[in-house]
Short mmCIF file of C-alpha atoms in Angstrom, two decimals:
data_model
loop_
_atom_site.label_atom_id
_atom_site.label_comp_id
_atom_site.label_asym_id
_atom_site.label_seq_id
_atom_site.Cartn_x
_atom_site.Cartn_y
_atom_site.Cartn_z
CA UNK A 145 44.54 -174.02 -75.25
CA UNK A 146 41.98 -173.34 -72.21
CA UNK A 147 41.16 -169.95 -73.90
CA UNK A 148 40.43 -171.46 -77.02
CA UNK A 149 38.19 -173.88 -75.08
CA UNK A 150 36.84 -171.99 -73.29
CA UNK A 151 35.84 -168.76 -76.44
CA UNK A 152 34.69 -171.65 -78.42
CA UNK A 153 32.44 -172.99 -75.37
CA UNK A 154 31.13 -169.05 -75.28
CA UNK A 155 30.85 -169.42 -78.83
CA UNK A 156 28.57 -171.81 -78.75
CA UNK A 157 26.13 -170.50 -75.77
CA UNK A 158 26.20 -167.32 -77.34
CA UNK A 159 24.38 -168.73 -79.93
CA UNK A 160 21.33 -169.70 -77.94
CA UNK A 161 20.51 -166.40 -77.12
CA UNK A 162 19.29 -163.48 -78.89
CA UNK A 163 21.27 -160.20 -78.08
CA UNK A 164 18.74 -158.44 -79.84
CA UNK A 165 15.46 -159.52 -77.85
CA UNK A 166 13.92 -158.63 -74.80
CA UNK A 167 13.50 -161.73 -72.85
CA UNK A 168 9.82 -161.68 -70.72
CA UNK A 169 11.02 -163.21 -67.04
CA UNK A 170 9.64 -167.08 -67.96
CA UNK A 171 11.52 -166.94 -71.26
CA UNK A 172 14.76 -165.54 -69.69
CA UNK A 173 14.71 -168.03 -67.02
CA UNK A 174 13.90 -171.11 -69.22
CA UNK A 175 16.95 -169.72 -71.46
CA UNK A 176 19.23 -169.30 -69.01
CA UNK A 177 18.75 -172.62 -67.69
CA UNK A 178 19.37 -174.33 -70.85
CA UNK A 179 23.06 -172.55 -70.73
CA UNK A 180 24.40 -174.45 -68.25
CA UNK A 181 27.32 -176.27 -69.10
CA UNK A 182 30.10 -175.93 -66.39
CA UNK A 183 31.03 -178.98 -64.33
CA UNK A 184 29.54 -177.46 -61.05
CA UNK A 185 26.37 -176.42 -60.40
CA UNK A 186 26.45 -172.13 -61.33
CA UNK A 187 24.81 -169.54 -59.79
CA UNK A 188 21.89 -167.80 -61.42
CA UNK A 189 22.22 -163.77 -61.27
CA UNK A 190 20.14 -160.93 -61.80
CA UNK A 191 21.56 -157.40 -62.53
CA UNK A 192 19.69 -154.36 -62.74
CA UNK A 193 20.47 -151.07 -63.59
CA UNK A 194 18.36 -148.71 -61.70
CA UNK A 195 17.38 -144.87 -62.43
CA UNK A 196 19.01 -143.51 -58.77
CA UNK A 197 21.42 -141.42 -57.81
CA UNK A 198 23.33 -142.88 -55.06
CA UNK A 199 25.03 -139.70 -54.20
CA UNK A 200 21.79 -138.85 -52.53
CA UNK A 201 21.21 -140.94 -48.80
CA UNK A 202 17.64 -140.67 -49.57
CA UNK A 203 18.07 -142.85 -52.71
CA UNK A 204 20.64 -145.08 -51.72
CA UNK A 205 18.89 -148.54 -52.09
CA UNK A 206 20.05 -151.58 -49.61
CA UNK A 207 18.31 -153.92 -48.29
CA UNK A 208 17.76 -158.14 -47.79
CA UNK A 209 15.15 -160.42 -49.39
CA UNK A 210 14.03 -163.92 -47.98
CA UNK A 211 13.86 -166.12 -51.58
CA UNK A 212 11.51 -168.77 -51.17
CA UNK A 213 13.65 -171.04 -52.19
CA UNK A 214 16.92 -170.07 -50.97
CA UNK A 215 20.23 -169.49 -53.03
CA UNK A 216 21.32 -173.26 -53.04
CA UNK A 217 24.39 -172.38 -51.29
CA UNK A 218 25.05 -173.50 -47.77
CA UNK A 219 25.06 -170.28 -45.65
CA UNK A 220 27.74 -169.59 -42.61
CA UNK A 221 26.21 -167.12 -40.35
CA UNK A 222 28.50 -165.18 -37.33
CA UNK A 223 26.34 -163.91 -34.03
CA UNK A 224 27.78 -160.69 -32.18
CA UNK A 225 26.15 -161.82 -28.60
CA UNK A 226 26.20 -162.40 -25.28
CA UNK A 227 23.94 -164.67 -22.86
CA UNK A 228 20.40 -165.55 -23.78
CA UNK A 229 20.59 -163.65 -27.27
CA UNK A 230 23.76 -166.14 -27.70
CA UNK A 231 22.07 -169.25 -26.45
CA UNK A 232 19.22 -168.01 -29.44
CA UNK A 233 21.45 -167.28 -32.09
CA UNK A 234 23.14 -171.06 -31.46
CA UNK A 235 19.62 -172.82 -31.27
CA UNK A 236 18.79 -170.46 -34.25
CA UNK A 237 21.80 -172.29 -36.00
CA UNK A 238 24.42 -169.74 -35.90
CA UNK A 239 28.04 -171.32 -37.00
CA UNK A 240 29.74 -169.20 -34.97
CA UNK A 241 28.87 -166.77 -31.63
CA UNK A 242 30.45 -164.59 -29.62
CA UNK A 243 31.47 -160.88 -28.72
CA UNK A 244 35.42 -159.92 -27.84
CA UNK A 245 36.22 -163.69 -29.11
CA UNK A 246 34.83 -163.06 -32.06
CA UNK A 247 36.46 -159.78 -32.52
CA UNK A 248 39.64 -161.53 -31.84
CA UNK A 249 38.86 -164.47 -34.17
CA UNK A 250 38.03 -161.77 -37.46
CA UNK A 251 41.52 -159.86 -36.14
CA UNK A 252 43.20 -162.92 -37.06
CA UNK A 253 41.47 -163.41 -40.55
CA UNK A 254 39.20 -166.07 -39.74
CA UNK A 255 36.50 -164.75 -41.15
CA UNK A 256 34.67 -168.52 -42.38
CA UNK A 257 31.10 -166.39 -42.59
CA UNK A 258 29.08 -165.19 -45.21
CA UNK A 259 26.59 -163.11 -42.49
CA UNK A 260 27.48 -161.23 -39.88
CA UNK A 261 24.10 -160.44 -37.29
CA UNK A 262 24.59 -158.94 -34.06
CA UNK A 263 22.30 -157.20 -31.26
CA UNK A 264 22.06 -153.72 -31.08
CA UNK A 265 24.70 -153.49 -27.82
CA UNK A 266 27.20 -155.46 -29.58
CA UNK A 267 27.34 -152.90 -32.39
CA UNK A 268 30.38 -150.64 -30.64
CA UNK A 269 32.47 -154.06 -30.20
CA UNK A 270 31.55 -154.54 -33.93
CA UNK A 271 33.06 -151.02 -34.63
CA UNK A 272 36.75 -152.54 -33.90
CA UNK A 273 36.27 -154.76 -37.16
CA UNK A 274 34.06 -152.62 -39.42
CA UNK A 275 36.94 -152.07 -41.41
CA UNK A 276 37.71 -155.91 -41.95
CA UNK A 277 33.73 -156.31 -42.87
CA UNK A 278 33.14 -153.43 -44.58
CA UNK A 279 34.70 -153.93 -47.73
CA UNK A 280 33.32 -158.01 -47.27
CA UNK A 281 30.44 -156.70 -47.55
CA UNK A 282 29.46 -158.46 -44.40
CA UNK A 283 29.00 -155.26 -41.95
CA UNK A 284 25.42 -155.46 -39.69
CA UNK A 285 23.18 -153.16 -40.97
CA UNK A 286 19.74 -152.63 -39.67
CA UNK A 287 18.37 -152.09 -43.21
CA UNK A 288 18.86 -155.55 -44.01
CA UNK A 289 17.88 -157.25 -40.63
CA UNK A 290 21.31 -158.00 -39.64
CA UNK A 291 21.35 -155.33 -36.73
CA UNK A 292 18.01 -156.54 -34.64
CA UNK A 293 17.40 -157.89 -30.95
CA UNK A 294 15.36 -161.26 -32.87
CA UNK A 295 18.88 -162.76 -32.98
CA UNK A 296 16.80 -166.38 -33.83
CA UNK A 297 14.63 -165.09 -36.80
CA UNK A 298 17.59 -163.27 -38.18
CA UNK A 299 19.77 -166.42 -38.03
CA UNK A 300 16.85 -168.45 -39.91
CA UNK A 301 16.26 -165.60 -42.40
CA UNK A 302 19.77 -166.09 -43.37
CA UNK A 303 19.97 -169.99 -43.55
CA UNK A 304 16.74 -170.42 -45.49
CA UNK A 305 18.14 -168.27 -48.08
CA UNK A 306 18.58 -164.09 -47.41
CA UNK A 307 20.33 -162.14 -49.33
CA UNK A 308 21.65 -158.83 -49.18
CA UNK A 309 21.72 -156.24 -51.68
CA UNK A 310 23.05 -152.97 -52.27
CA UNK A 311 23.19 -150.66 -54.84
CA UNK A 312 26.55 -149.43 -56.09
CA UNK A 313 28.34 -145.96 -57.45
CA UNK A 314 26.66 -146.46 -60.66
CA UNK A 315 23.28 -147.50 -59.85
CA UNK A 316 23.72 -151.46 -60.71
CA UNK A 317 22.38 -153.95 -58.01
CA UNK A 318 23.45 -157.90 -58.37
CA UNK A 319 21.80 -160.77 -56.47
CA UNK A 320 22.00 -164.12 -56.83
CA UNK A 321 18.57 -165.56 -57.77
CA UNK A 322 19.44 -169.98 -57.13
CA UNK A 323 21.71 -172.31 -59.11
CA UNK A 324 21.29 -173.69 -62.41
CA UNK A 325 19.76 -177.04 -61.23
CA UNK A 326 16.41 -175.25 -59.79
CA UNK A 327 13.41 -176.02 -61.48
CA UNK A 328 12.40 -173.02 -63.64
CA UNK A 329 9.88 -172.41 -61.69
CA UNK A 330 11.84 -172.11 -58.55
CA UNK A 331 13.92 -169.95 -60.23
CA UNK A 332 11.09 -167.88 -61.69
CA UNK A 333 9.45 -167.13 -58.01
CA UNK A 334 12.83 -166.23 -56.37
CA UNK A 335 12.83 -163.24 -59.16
CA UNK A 336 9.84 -162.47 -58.70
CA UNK A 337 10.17 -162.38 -54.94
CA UNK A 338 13.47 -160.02 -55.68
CA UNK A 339 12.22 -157.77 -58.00
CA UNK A 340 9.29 -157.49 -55.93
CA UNK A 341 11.35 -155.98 -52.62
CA UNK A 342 13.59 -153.56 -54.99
CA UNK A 343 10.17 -151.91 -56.74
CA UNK A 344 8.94 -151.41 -52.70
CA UNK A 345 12.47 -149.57 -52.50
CA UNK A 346 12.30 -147.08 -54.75
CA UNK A 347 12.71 -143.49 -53.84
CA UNK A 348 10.00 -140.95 -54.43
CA UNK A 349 12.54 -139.01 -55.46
CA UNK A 350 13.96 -141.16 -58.28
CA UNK A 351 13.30 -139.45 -61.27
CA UNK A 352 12.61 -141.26 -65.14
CA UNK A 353 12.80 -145.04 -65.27
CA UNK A 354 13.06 -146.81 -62.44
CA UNK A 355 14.41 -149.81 -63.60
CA UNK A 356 16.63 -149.04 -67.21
CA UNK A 357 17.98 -151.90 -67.58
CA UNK A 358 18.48 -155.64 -66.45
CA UNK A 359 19.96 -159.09 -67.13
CA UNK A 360 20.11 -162.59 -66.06
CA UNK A 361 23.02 -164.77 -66.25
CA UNK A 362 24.84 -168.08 -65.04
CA UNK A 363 28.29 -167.68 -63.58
CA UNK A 364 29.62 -168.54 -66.67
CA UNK A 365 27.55 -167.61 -69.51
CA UNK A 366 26.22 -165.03 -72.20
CA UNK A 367 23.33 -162.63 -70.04
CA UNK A 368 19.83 -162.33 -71.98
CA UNK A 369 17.96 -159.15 -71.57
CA UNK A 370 15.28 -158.94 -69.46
CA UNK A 371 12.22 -156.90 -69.75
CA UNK A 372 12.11 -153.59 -67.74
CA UNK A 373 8.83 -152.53 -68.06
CA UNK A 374 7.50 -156.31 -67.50
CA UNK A 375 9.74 -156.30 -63.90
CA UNK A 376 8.94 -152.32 -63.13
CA UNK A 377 5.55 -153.60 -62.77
CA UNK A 378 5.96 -156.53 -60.51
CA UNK A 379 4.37 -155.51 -56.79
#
């Protein structure tokens, strides 16, 4: 019975949209929006398809972007420090702080975070969990500010709404973009601000299209396609 609810409820949303046009960004966000119909409040996702080859280190594209208006999720950020960089990170608003405690604490699979930041000298201690945050997804990296001495400015990047992104095997990068009860235009400048930081990414050795293809969706609903050449020339 939920199946059938739930293919007729697809049904119906697939109907609003046209898998045959190419949505410009203000159309595909106005569209989207009008999907929502789930009983919480869902996520709004981009997903691009981008001409790399991650093979190659020089074209593996990762970073972080600061949305302007945030995610709408509540973020839990972890702080690999010790003395005043851990009296910043907790005035920063870190959840949680710490350096062989917190080691100990992600041991034991509490891992309650959605960031991990820590200071450069903390990185060896972070070593003894990489392979509990790696495949999280949650690993500092100093390509997307979580690695850095400016323990305070990474802790309010992350609460007012950074995300990280990565580009996998196959070339696709997905971000969250905001929930489904943004205003459009909210919605609108946080993929603008996105696409924005992944044209500055791209390799001068990426060869044809940069972008090939790309899509924005709610957690549960039909994508639309969006315009490639329209976001290949965002700067």
């Amino acid at each position: 019975m939920k199946k059938n609810k739930l293919s007729k409820r697809l049904q119906a949303l697939s109907q609003k949209v046209d898998c045959n046009k190419i949505y410009d960004m203000e159309s595909a966000v106005n569209t989207v929006k009008s999907l929502a119909s789930a009983k919480f409040d869902e996520t709004v996702e981009v997903a691009l398809r981008l001409g790399v080859d991650p093979r190659h280190a020089d074209q593996m594209i990762r970073g972080a972007v600061v949305l302007p208006h945030g995610t709408g999720k509540k973020i839990r950020v972890a702080v690999f420090a010790k003395d005043l960089k851990a009296d910043e990170a907790r005035k920063a608003g870190a959840d949680v702080v710490g350096d062989e405690d917190l080691v100990e604490q992600i041991k034991n699979g509490n891992v309650d975070f959605d960031i991990v930041i820590a200071t450069p000298d903390m990185m060896p201690l972070v070593g003894k969990v990489g392979r509990i945050l790696g495949p999280k997804g949650i690993m500092p990296n100093p390509k997307t500010g979580t690695v850095t001495p400016d323990v305070a400015k990474a802790v309010s990047n992350a609460k007012s709404g950074q995300v990280n992104f990565r580009v996998d095997k196959k070339g696709n990068i997905h971000s969250p973009i905001g929930k489904a009860s943004f205003t459009e235009d909210k919605l609108l400048d946080n993929l603008i601000q996105f696409v924005k930081t992944i044209n500055r990414l791209k390799p001068s050795t990426a060869k044809g299209k940069y972008i090939r293809s790309s899509n924005l969706s709610l957690t549960m609903s039909p994508s639309v396609k969006l315009d490639s050449q329209e976001l290949m020339e965002v700067k």
